[in-house]
PDB file of C-alpha atoms and ligand atoms in Angstrom:
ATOM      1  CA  UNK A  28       0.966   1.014  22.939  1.00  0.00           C
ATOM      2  CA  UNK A  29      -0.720   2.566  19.458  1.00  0.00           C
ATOM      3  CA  UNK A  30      -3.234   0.603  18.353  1.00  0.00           C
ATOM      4  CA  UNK A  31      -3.806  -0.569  14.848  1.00  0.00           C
ATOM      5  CA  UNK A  32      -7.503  -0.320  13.188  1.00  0.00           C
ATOM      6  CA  UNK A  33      -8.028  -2.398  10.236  1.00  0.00           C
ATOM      7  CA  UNK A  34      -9.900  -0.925   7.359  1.00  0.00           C
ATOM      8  CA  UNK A  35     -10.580  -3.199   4.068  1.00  0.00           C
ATOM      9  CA  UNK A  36      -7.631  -5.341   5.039  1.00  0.00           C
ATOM     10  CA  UNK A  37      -5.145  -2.430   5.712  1.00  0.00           C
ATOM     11  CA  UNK A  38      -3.971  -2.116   9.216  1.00  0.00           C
ATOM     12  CA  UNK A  39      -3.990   2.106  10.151  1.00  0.00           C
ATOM     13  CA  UNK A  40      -1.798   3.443  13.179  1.00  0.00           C
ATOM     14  CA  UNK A  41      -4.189   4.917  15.454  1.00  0.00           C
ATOM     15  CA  UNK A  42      -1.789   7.764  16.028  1.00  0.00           C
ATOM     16  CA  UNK A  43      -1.586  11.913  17.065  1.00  0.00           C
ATOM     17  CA  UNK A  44       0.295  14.242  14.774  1.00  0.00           C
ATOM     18  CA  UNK A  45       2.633  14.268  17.643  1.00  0.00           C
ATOM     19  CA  UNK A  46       2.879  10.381  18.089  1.00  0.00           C
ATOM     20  CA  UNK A  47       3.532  10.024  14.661  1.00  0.00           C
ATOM     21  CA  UNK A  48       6.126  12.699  14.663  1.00  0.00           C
ATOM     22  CA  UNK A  49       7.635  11.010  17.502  1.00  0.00           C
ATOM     23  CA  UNK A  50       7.381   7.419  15.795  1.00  0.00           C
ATOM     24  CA  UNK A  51       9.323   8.986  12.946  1.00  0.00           C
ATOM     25  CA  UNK A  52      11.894  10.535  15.045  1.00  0.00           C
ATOM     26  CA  UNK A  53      12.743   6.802  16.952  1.00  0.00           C
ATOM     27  CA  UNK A  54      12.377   5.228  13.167  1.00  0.00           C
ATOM     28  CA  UNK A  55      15.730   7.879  12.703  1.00  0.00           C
ATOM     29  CA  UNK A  56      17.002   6.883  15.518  1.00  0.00           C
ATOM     30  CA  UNK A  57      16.706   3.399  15.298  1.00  0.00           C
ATOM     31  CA  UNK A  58      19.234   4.025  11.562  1.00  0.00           C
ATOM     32  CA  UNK A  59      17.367   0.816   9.801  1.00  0.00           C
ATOM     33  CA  UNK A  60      15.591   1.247   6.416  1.00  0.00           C
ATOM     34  CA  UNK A  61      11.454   2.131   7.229  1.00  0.00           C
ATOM     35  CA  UNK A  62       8.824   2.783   5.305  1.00  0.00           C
ATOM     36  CA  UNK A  63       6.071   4.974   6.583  1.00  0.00           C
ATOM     37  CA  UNK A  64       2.441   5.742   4.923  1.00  0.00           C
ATOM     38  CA  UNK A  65      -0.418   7.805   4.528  1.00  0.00           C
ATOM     39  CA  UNK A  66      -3.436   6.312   4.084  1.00  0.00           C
ATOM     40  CA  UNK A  67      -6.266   7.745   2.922  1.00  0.00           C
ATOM     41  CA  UNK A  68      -9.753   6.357   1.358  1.00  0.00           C
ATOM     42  CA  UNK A  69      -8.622   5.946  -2.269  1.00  0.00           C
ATOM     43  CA  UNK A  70      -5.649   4.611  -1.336  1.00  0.00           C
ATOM     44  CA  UNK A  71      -7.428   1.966   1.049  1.00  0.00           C
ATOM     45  CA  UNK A  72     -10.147   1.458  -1.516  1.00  0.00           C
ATOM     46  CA  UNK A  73      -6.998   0.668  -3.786  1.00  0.00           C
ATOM     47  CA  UNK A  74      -5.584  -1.866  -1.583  1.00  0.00           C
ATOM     48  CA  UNK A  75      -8.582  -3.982  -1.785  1.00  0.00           C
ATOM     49  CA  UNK A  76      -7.764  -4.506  -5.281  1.00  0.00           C
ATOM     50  CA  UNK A  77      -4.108  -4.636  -5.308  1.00  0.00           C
ATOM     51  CA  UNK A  78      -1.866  -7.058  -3.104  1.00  0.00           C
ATOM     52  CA  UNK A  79       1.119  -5.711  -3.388  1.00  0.00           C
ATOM     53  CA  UNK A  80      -0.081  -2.383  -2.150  1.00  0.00           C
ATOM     54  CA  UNK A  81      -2.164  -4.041   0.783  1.00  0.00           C
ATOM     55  CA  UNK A  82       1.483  -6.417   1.939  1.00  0.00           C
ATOM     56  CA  UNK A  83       3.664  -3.459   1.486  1.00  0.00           C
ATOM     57  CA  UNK A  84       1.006  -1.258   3.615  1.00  0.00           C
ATOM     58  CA  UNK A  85       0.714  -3.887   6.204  1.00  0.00           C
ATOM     59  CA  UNK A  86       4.734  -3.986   5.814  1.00  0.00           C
ATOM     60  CA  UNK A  87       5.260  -0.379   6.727  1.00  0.00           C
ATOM     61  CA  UNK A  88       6.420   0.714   9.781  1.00  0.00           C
ATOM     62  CA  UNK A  89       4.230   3.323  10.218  1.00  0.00           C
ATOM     63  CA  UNK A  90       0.479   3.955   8.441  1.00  0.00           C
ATOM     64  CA  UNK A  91      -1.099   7.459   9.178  1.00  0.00           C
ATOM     65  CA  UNK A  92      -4.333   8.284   8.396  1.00  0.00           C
ATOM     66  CA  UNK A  93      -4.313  10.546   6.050  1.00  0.00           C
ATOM     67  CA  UNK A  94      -7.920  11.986   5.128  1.00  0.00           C
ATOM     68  CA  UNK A  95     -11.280  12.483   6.949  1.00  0.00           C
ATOM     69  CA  UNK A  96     -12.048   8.811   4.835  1.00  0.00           C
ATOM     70  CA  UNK A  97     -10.085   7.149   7.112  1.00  0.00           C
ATOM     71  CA  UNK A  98     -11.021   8.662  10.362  1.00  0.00           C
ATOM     72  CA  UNK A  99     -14.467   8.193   9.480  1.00  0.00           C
ATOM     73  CA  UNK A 100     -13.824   4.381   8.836  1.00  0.00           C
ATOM     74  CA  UNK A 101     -11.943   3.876  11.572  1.00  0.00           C
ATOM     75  CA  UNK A 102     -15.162   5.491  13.834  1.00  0.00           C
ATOM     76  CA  UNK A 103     -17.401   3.668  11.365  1.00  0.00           C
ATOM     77  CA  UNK A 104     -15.841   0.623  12.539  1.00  0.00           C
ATOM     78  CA  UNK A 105     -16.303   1.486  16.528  1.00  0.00           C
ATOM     79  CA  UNK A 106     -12.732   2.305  16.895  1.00  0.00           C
ATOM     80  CA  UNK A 107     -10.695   4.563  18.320  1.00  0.00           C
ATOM     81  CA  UNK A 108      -8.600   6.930  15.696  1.00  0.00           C
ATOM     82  CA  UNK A 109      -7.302  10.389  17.411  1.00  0.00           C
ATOM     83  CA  UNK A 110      -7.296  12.866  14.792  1.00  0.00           C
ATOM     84  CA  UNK A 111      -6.505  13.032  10.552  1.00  0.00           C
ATOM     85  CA  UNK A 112      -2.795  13.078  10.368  1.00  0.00           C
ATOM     86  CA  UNK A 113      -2.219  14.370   6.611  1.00  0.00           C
ATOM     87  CA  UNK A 114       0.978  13.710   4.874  1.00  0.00           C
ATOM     88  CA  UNK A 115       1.655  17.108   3.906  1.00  0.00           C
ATOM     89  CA  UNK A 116       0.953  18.382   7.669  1.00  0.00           C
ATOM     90  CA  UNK A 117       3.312  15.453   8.469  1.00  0.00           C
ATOM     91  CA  UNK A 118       5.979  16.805   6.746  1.00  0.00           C
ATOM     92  CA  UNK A 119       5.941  20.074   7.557  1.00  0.00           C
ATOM     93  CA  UNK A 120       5.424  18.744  11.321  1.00  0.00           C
ATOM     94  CA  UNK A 121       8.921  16.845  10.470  1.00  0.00           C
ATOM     95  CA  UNK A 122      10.919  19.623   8.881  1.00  0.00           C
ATOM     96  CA  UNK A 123      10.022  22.376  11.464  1.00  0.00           C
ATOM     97  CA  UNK A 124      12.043  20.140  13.811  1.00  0.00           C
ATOM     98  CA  UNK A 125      14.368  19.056  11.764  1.00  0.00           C
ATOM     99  CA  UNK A 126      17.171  21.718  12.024  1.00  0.00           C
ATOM    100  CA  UNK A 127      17.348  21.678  15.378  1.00  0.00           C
ATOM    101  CA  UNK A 128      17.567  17.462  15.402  1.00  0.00           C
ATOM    102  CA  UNK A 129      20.312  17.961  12.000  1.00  0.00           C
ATOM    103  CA  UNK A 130      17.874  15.750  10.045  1.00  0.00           C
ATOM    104  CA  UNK A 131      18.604  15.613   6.573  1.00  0.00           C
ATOM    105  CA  UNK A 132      16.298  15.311   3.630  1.00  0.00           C
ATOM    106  CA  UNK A 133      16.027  13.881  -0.209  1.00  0.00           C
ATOM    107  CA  UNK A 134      12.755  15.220  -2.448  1.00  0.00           C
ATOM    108  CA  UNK A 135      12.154  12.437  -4.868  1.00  0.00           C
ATOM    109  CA  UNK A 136       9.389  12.916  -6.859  1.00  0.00           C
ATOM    110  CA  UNK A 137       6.581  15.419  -9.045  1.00  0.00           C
ATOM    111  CA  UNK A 138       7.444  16.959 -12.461  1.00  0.00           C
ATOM    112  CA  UNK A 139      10.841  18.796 -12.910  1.00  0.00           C
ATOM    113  CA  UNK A 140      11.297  21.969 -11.064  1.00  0.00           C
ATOM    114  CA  UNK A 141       9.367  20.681  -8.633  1.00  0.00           C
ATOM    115  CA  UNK A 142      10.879  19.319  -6.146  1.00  0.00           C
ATOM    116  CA  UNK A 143      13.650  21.844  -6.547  1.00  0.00           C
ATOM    117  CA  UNK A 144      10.947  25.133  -5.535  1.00  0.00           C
ATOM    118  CA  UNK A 145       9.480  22.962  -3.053  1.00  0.00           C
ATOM    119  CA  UNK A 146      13.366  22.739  -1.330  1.00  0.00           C
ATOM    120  CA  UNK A 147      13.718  26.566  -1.671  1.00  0.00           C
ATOM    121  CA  UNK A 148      10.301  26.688   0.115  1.00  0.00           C
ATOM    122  CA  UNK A 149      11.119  24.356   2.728  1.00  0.00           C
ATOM    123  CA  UNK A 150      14.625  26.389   3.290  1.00  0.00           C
ATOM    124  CA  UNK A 151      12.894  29.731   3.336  1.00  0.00           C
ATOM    125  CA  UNK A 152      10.071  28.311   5.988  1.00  0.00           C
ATOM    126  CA  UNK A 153      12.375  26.074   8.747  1.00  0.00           C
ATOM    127  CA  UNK A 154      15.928  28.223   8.416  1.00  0.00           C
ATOM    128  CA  UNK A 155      18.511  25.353   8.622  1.00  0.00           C
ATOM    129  CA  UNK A 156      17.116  22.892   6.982  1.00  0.00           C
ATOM    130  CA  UNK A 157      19.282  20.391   4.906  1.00  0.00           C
ATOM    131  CA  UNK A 158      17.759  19.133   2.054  1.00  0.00           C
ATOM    132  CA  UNK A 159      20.484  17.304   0.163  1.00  0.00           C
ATOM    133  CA  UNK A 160      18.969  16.113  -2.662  1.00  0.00           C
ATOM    134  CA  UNK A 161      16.370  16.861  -5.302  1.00  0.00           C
ATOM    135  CA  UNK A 162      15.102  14.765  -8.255  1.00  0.00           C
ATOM    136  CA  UNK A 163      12.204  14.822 -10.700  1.00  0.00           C
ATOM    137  CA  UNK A 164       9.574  11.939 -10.661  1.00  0.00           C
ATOM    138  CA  UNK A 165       9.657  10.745 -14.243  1.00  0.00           C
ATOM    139  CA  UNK A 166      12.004   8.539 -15.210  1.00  0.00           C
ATOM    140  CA  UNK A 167      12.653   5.275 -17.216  1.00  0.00           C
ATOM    141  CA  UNK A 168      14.061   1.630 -15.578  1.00  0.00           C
ATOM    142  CA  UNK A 169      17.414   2.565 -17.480  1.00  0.00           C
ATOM    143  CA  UNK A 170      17.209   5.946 -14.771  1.00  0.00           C
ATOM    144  CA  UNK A 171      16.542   4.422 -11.980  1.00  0.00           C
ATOM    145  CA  UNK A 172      20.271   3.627 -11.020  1.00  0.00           C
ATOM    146  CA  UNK A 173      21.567   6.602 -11.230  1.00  0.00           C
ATOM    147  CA  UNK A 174      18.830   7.772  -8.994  1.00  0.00           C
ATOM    148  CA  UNK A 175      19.350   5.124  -6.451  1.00  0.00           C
ATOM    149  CA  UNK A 176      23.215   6.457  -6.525  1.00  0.00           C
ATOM    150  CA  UNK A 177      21.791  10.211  -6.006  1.00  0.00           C
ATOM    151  CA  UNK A 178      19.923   9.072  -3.158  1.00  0.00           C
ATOM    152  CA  UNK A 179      22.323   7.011  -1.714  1.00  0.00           C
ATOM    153  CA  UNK A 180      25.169   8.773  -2.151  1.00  0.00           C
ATOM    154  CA  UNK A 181      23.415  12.195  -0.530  1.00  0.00           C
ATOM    155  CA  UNK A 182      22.581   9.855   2.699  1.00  0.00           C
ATOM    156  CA  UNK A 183      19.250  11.414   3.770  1.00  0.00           C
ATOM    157  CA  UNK A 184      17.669  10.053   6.528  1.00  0.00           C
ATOM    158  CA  UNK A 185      14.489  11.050   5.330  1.00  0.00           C
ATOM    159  CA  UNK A 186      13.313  10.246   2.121  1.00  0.00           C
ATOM    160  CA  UNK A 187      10.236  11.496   0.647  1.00  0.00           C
ATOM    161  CA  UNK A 188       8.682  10.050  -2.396  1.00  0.00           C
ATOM    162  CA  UNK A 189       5.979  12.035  -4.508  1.00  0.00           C
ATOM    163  CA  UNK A 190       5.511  10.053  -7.206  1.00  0.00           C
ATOM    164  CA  UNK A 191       1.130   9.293  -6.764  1.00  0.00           C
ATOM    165  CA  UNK A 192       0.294   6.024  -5.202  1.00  0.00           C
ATOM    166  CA  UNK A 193       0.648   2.985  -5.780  1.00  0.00           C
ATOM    167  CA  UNK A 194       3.973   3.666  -7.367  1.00  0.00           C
ATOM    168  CA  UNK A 195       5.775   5.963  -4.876  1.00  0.00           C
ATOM    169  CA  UNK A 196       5.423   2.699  -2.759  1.00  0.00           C
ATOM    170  CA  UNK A 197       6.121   0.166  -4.728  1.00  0.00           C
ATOM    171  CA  UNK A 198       9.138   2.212  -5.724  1.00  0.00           C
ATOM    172  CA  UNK A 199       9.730   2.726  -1.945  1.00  0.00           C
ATOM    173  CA  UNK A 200       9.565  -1.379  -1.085  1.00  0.00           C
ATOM    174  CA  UNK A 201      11.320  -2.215  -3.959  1.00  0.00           C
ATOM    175  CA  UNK A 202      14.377  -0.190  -3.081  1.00  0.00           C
ATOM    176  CA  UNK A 203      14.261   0.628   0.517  1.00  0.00           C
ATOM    177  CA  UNK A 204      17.027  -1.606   1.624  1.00  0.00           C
ATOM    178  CA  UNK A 205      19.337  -1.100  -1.178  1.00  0.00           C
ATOM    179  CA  UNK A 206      18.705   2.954  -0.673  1.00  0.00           C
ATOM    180  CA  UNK A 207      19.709   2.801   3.541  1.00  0.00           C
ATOM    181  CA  UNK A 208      17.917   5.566   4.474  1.00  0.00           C
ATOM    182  CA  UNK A 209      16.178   5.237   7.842  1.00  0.00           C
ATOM    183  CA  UNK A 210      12.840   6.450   7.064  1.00  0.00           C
ATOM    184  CA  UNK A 211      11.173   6.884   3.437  1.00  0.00           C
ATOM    185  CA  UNK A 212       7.959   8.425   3.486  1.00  0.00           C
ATOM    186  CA  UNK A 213       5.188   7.978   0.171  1.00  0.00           C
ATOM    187  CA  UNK A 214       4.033  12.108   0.535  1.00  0.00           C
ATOM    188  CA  UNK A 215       1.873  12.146  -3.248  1.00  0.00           C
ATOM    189  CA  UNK A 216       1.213  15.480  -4.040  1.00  0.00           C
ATOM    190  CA  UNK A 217       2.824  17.694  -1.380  1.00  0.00           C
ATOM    191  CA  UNK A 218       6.081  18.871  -3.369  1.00  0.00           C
ATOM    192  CA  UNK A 219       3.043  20.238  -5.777  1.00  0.00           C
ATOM    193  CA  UNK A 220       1.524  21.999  -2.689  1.00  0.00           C
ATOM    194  CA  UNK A 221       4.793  23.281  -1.541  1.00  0.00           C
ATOM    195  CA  UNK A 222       6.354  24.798  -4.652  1.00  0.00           C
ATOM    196  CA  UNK A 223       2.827  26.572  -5.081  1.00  0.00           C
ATOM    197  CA  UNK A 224       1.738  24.683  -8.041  1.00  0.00           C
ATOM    198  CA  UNK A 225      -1.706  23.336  -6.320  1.00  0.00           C
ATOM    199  CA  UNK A 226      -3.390  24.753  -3.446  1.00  0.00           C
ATOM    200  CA  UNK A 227      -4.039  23.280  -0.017  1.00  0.00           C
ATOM    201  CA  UNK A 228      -8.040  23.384   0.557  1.00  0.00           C
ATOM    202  CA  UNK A 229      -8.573  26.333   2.910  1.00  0.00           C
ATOM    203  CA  UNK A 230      -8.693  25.899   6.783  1.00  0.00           C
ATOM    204  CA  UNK A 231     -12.440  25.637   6.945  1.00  0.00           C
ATOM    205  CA  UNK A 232     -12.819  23.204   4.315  1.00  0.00           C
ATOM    206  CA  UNK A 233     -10.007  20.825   5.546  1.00  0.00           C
ATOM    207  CA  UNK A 234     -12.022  21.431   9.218  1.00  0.00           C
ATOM    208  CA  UNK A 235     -15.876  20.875   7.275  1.00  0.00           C
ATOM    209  CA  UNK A 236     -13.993  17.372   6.237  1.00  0.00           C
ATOM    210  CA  UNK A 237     -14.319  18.609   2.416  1.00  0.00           C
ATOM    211  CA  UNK A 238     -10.566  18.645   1.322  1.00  0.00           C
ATOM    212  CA  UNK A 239     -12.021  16.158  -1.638  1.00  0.00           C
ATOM    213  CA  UNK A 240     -14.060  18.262  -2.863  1.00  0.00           C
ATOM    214  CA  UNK A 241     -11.680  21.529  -3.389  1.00  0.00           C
ATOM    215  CA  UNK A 242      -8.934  18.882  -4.833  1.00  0.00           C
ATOM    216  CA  UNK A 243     -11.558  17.978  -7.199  1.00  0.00           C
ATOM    217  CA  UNK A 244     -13.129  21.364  -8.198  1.00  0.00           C
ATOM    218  CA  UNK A 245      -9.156  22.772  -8.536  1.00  0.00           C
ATOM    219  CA  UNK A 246      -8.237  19.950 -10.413  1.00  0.00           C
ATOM    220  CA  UNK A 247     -10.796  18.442 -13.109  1.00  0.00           C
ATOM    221  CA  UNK A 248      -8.919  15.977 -14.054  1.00  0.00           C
ATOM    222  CA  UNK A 249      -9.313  14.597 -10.608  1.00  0.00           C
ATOM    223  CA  UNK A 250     -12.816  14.676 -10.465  1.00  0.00           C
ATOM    224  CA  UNK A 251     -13.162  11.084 -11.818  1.00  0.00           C
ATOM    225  CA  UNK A 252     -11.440  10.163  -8.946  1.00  0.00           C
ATOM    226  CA  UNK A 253     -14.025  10.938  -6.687  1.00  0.00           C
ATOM    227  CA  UNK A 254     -16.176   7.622  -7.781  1.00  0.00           C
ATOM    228  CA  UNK A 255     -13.739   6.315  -4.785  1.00  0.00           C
ATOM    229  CA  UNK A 256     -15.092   7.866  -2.017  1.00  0.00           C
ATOM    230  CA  UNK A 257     -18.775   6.212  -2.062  1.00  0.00           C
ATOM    231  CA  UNK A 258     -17.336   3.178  -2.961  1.00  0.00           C
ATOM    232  CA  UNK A 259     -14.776   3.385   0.251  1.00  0.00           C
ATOM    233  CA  UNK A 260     -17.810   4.054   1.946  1.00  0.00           C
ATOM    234  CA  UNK A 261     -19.729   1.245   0.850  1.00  0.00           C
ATOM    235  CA  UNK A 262     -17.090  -1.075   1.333  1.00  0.00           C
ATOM    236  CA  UNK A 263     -16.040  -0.150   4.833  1.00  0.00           C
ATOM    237  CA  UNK A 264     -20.219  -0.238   5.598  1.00  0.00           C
ATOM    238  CA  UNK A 265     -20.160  -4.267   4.800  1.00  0.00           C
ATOM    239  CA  UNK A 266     -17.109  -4.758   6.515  1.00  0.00           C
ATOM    240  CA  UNK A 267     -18.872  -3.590   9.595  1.00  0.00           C
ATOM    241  CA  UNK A 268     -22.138  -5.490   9.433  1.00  0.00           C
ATOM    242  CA  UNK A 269     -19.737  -8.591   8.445  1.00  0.00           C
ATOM    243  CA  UNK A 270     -17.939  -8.557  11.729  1.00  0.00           C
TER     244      UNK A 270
HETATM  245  N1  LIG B 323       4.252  11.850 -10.274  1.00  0.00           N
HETATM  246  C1  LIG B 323       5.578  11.561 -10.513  1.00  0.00           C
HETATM  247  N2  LIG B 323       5.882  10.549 -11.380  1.00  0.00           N
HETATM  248  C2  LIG B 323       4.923   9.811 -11.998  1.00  0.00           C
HETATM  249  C3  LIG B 323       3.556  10.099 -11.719  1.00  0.00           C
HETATM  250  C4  LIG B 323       3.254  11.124 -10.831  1.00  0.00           C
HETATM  251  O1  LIG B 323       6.475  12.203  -9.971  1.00  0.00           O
HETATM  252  O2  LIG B 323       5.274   8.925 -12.770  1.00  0.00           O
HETATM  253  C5  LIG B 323       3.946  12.940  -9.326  1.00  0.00           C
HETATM  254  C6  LIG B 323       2.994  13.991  -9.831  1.00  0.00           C
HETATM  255  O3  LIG B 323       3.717  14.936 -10.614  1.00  0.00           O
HETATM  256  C7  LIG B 323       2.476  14.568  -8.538  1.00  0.00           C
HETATM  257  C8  LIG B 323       2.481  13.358  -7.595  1.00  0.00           C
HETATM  258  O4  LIG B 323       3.278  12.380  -8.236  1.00  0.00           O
HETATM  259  O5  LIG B 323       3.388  15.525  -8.033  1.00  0.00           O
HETATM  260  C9  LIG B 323       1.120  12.724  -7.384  1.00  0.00           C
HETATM  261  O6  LIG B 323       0.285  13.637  -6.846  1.00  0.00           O
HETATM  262  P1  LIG B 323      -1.207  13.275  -6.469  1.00  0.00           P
HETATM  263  O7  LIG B 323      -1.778  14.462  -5.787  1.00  0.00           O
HETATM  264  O8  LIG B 323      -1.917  12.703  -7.646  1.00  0.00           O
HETATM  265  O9  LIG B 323      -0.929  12.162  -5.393  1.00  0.00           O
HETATM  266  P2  LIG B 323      -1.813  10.950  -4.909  1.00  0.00           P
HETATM  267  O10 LIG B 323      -3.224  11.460  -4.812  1.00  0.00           O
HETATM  268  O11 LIG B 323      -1.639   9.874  -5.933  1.00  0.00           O
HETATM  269  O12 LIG B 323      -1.193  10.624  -3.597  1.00  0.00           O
END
């Protein structure tokens, strides 16, 4: 049994990369529409402040915790959380296995081009891999159903959604059931990663915990973004001495 940690009113799956590929894999299985996450501080911190986010998070069939943020809370908190299970190492985790298990995927999401190199990536690094769809994340409410037909009509049965949180979510919960794929999966910024637009924070910063602070040195624009992270802290602090 995987235990759940809550963390600002967000309940995280204290889960392996391997139990959470394997929690995936039975969500496949199992052919009803799921909706996994990956949780990290700022999107926690978010949750605190938006109820739609926090329902559909404690909705989801799966949260991972994406981000040294989280594992730290979790530990903060006294509990037990195994290891950081990013969303990008989540779906690579997912696609290296996915020839041989015939799974097929849609890339929803990021500006256009995108999603498209990130599918020639993805078919140049796991040979076999089906990815069945592509489609840019900007769109207008008159778009969205033709893109519910793309995606439906493709019948992936994994869905991944880049489109920055809280949206790729909301997106998600708002059309999950009418989209019938088994498992969509909120991934932010990993087509961007993939088709070699931004770069992944070397090994020995993701291991020193300071992923954050490449993100925000590679991307400026991000850096106001980082007010989040003492705030998570702060916030997860008093929900320890409250308990
Ligand atoms: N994006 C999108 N549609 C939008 C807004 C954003 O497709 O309306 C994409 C954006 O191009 C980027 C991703 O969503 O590829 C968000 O990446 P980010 O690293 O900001 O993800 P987050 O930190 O929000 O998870």
């Amino acid at each position: 049994m995987i235990e759940r940690v809550e963390i600002l009113g967000v309940k995280v799956d204290a889960v392996t990369m391997a139990q959470a590929v394997e929690r995936v894999a039975s969500l496949i299985a199992a052919d009803k529409p799921s909706m996994v996450a990956t949780a990290n501080a700022e999107m926690l911190l978010r949750a605190t402040h938006d109820d739609e986010l926090k329902n559909i998070l404690n909705a989801a069939n799966l949260v991972v915790p994406d981000g040294a943020g989280t594992v730290w809370a979790a530990h903060h908190l006294g509990k037990f959380m195994p290891e950081r299970v990013a969303g990008f190492d989540l779906v690579q985790e997912l696609m290296k296995i996915a020839p041989a298990k015939s799974w097929k995927f849609f890339l929803f999401g990021a500006a256009p081009g995108i999603a498209d190199k990130a599918k020639l990536k993805a078919e140049s690094l796991y040979p076999g891999i089906k990815i069945v769809g592509t489609r840019n994340g900007y769109f207008t409410a008159a778009d969205e159903p033709t893109i519910i037909e793309q995606i439906k009509s493709s019948r992936p049965d994994v869905l991944l959604a880049a489109l920055g949180v809280p949206k790729q979510e909301k997106w998600l919960s708002a059309h999950m059931n009418e989209l019938s794929v088994p498992v969509s999966i909120g991934v932010g910024g990993t087509f961007d990663v993939m088709a070699g637009v931004v770069k992944r924070a070397p090994l020995w910063m993701q291991r020193a915990k300071l992923e954050w602070l490449f993100r925000a040195l590679l991307q400026p624009s991000r850096a106001g973004r980082l007010i989040a992270l003492p705030k998570f802290v702060f916030k997860v602090h008093k929900q320890k001495i409250s308990c």
